[in-house]
mmCIF file of C-alpha atoms in Angstrom:
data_model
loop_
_atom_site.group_PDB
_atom_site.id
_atom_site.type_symbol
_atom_site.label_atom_id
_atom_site.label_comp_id
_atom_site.label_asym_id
_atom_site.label_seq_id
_atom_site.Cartn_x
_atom_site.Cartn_y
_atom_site.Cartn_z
ATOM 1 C CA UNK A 21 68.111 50.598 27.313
ATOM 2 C CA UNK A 22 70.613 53.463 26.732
ATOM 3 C CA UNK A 23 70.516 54.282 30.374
ATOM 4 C CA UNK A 24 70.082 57.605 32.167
ATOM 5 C CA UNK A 25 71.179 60.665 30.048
ATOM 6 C CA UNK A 26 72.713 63.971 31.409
ATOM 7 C CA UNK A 27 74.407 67.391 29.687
ATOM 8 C CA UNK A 28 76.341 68.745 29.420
ATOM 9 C CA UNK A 29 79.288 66.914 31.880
ATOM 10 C CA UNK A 30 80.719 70.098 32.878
ATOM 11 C CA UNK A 31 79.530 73.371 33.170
ATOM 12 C CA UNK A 32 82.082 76.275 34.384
ATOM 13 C CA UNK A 33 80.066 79.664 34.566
ATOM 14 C CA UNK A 34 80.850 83.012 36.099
ATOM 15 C CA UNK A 35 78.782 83.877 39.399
ATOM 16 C CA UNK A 36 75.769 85.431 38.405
ATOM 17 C CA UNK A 37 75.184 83.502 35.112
ATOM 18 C CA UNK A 38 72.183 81.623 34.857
ATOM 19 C CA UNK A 39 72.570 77.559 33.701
ATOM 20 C CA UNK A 40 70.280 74.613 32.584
ATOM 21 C CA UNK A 41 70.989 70.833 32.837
ATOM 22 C CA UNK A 42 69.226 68.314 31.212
ATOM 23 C CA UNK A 43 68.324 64.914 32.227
ATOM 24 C CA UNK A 44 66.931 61.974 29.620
ATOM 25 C CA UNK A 45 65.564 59.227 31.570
ATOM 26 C CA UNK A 46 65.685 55.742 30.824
ATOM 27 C CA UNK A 47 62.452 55.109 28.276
ATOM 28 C CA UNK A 48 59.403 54.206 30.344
ATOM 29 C CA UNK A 49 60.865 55.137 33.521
ATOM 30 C CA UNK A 50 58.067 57.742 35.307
ATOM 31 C CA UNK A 51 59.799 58.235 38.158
ATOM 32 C CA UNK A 52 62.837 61.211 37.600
ATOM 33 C CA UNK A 53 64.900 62.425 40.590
ATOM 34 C CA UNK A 54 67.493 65.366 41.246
ATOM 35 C CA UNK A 55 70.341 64.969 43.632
ATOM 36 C CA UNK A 56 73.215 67.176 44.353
ATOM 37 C CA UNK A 57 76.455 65.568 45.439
ATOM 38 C CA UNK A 58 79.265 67.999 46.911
ATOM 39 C CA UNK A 59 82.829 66.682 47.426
ATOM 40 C CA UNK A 60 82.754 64.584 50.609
ATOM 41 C CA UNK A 61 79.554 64.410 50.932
ATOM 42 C CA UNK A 62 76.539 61.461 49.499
ATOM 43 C CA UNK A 63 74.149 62.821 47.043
ATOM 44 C CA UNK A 64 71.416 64.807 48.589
ATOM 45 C CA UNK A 65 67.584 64.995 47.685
ATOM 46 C CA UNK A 66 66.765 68.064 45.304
ATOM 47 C CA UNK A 67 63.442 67.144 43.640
ATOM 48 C CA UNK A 68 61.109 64.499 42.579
ATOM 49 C CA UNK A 69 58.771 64.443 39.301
ATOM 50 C CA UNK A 70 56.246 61.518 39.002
ATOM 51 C CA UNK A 71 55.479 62.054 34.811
ATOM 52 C CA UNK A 72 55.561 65.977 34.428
ATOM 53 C CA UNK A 73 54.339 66.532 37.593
ATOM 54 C CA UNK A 74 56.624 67.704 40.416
ATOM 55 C CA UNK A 75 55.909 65.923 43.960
ATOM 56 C CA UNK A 76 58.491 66.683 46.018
ATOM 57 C CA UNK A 77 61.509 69.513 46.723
ATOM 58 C CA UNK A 78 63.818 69.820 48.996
ATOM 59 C CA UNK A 79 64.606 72.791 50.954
ATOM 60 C CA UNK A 80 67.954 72.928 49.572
ATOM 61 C CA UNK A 81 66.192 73.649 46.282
ATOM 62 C CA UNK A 82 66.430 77.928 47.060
ATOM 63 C CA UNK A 83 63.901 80.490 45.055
ATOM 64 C CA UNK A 84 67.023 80.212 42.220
ATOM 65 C CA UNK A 85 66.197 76.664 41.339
ATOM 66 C CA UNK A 86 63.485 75.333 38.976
ATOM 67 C CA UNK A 87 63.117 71.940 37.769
ATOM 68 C CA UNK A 88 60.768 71.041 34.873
ATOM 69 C CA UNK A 89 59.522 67.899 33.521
ATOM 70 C CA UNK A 90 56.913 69.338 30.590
ATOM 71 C CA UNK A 91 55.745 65.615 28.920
ATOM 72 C CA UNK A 92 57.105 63.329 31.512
ATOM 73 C CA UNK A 93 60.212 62.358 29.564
ATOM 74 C CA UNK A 94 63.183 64.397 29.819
ATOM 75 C CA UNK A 95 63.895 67.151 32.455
ATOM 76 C CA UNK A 96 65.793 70.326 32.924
ATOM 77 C CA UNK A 97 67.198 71.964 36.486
ATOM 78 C CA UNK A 98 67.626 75.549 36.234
ATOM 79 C CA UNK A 99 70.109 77.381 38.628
ATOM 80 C CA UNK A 100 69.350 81.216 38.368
ATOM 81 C CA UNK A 101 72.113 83.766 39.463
ATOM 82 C CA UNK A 102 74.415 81.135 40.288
ATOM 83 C CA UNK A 103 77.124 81.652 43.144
ATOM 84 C CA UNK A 104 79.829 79.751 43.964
ATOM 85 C CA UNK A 105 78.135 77.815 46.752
ATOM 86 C CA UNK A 106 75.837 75.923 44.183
ATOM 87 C CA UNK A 107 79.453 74.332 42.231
ATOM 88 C CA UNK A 108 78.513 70.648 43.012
ATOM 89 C CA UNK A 109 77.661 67.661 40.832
ATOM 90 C CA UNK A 110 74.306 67.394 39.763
ATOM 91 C CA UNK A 111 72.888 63.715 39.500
ATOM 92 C CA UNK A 112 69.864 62.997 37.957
ATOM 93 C CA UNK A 113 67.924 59.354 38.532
ATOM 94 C CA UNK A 114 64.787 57.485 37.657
ATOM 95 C CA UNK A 115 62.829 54.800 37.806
ATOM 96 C CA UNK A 116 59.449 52.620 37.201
ATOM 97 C CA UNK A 117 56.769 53.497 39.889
ATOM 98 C CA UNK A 118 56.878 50.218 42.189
ATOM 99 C CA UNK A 119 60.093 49.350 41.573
ATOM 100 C CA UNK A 120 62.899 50.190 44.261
ATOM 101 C CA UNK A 121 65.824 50.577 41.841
ATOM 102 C CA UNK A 122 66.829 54.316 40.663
ATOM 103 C CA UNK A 123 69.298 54.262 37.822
ATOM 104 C CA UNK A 124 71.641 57.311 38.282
ATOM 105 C CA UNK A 125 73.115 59.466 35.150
ATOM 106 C CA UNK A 126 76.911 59.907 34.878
ATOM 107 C CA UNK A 127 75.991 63.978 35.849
ATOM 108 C CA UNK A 128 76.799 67.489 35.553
ATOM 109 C CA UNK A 129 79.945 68.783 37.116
ATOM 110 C CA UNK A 130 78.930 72.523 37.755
ATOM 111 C CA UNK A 131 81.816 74.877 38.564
ATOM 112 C CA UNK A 132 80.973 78.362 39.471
ATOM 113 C CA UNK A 133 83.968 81.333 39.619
ATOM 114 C CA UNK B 3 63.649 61.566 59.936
ATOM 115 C CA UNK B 4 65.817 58.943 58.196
ATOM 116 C CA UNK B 5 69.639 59.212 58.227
ATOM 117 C CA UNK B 6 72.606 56.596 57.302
ATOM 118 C CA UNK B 7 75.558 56.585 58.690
ATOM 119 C CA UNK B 8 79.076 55.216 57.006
ATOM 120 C CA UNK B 9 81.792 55.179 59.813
ATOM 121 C CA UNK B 10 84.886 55.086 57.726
ATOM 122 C CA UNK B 11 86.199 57.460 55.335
ATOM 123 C CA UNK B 12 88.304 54.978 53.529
ATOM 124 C CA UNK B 13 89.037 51.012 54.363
ATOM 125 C CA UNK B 14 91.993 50.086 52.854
ATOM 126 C CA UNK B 15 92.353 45.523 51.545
ATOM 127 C CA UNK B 16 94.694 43.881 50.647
ATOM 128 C CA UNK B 17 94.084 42.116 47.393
ATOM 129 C CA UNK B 18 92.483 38.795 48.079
ATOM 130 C CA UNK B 19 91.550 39.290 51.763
ATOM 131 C CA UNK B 20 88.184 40.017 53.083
ATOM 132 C CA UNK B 21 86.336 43.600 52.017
ATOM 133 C CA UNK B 22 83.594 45.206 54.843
ATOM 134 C CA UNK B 23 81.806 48.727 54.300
ATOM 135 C CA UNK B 24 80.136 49.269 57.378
ATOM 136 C CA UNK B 25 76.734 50.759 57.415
ATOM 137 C CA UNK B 26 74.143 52.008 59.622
ATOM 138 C CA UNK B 27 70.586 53.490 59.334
ATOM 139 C CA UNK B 28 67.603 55.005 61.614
ATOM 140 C CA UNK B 29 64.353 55.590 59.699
ATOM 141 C CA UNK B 30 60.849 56.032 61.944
ATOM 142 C CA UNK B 31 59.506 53.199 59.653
ATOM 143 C CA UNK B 32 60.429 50.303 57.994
ATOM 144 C CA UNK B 33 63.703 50.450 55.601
ATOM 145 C CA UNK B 34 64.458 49.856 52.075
ATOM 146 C CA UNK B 35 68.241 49.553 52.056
ATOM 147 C CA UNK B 36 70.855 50.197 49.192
ATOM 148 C CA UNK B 37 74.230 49.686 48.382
ATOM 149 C CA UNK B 38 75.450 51.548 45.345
ATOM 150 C CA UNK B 39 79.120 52.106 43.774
ATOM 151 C CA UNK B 40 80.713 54.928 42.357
ATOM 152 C CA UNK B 41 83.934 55.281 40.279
ATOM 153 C CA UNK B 42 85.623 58.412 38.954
ATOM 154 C CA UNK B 43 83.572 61.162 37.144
ATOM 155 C CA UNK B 44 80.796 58.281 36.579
ATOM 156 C CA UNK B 45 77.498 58.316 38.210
ATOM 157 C CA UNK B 46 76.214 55.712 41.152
ATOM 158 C CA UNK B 47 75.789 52.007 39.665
ATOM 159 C CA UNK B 48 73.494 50.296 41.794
ATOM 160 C CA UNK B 49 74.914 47.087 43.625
ATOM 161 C CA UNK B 50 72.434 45.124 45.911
ATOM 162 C CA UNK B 51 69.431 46.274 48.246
ATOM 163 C CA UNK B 52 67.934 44.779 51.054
ATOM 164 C CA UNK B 53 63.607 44.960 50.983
ATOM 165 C CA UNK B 54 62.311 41.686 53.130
ATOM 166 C CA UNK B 55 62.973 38.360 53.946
ATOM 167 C CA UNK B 56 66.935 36.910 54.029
ATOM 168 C CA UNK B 57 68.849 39.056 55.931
ATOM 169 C CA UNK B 58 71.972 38.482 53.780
ATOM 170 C CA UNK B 59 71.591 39.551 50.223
ATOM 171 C CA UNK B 60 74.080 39.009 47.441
ATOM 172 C CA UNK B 61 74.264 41.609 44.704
ATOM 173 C CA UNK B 62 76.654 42.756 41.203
ATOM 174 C CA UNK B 63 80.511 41.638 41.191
ATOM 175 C CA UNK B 64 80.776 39.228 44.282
ATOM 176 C CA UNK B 65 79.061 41.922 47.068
ATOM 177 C CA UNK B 66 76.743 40.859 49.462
ATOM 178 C CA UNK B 67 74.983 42.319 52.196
ATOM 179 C CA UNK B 68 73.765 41.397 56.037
ATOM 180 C CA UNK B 69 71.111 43.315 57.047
ATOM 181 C CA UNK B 70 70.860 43.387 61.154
ATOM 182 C CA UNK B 71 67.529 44.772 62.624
ATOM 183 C CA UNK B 72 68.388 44.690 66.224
ATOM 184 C CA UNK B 73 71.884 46.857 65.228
ATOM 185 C CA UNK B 74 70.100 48.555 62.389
ATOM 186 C CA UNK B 75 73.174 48.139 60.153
ATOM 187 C CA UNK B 76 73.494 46.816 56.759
ATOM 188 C CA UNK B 77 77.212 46.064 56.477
ATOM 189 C CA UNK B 78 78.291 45.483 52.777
ATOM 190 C CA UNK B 79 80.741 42.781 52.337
ATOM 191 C CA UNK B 80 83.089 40.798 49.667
ATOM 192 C CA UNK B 81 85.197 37.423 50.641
ATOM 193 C CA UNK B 82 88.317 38.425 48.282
ATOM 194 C CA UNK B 83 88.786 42.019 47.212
ATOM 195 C CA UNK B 84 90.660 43.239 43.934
ATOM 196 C CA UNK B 85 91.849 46.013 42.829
ATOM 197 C CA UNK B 86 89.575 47.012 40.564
ATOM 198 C CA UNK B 87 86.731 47.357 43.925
ATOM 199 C CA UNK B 88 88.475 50.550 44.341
ATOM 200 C CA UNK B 89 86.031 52.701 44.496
ATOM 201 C CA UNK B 90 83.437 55.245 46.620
ATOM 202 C CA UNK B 91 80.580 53.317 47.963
ATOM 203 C CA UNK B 92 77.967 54.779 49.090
ATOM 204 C CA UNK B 93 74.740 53.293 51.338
ATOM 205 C CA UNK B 94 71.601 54.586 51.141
ATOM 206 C CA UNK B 95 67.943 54.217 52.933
ATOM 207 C CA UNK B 96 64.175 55.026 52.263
ATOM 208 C CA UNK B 97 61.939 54.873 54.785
ATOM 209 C CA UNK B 98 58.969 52.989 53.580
ATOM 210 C CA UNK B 99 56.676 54.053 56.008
ATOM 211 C CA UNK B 100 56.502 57.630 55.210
ATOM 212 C CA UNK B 101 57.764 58.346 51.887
ATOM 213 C CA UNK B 102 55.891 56.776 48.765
ATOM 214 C CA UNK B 103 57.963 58.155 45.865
ATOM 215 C CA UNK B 104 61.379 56.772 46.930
ATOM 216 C CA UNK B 105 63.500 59.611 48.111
ATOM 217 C CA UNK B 106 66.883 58.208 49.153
ATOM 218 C CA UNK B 107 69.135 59.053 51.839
ATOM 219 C CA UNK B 108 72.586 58.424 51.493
ATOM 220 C CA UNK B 109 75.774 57.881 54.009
ATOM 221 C CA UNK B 110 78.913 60.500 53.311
ATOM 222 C CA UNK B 111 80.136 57.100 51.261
ATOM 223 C CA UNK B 112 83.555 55.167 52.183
ATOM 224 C CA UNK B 113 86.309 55.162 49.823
ATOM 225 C CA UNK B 114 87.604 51.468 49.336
ATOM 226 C CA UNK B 115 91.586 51.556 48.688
ATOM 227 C CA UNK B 116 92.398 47.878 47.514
ATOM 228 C CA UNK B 117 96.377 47.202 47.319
ATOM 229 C CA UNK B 118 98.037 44.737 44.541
#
């Protein structure tokens, strides 16, 4: 159990620029979420996948974002035209279906300029 | 509509006394609750949740929990704090009732200053 996987750490693009995270999950876990955590403030609710297929978003998730799960292992979140209101730490989590835990990645620190 | 609520932006301890994280919750339905940790540039590490039966629930590294229907709080606790608690802890809710896939709702999180 290597735990939940995320990259890069840090991500400092110009406003405008498209990015892409990546999440592993934990091996076996179906369950994948995205949260976005913003200084102050508890992570909030961005997406769900159950396997590859997406369940769930948020309407914090704008037009700009796409998530992707394509075999039900590892994900990507994709921030298009990026401005500096989306500079936040991306978490990502998962889990086994019926159990409660989610195990949360270390995440992506995204600065925008 | 679920929502948690931490009260405090920071508690500060003194070493060896008596740690409390106060908590509270409203969900339309019945409430999974979670207490999870968070140190510098690290993600959350999960500490202790609260599903049925004993209202006080012990968890990781001396934590424990009380949940209280009737106040709908879930106060997180520790009988002797050190320093290394110091920390952003964060509480967090899923309303069983009308969300399957286990979205979680978190408080704003309290920062826990504990003094040598």
């Amino acid at each position: 159990d290597t735990g939940v996987s995320q990259n890069p750490r840090h991500k400092i693009t110009k406003r405008g620029q498209n990015v892409t995270f990546r999440c592993d999950p934990i091996s076996e876990h179906n369950r994948l979420y995205w949260y976005r955590q913003t200084l102050g403030q508890g992570p909030e609710f961005l997406t769900y996948f159950q396997n590859e297929a997406q369940l769930e978003k948020s309407r914090l998730l704008s037009d700009r974002f796409s998530a992707e799960r394509p075999k039900g292992s590892f994900s990507t979140l994709e921030i298009q035209r990026t401005e500096q209101g989306d500079s936040a730490m991306y978490l990502c989590a998962s889990s086994r279906q019926g159990a409660d835990i989610q195990y949360f990645g270390a995440g992506t620190r995204l600065s925008v300029l | 509509a679920q929502s948690v609520a931490q009260p405090e932006d920071q508690v500060n301890v003194a070493e060896g006394n008596p740690l409390t994280v106060k908590c509270t919750y409203s969900v339309s339905g019945n409430p999974y609750l979670f207490w999870y940790v968070q140190y510098p540039n690290r993600g959350l590490q999960f500490l202790l949740k609260y599903i049925t039966g004993d209202n006080l629930v012990k968890g990781s590294y001396g934590f424990e929990a009380e949940f209280n229907k009737s106040q709908t709080s879930f106060h997180l606790k520790k009988p002797s704090a050190l320093v290394s608690d110091s920390a952003l802890y964060f509480c967090a809710v899923r309303d069983m009732t009308t969300d399957s896939w286990g979205k979680l709702q978190f408080g704003a999180g309290t920062q826990v200053v504990v003094t040598p």
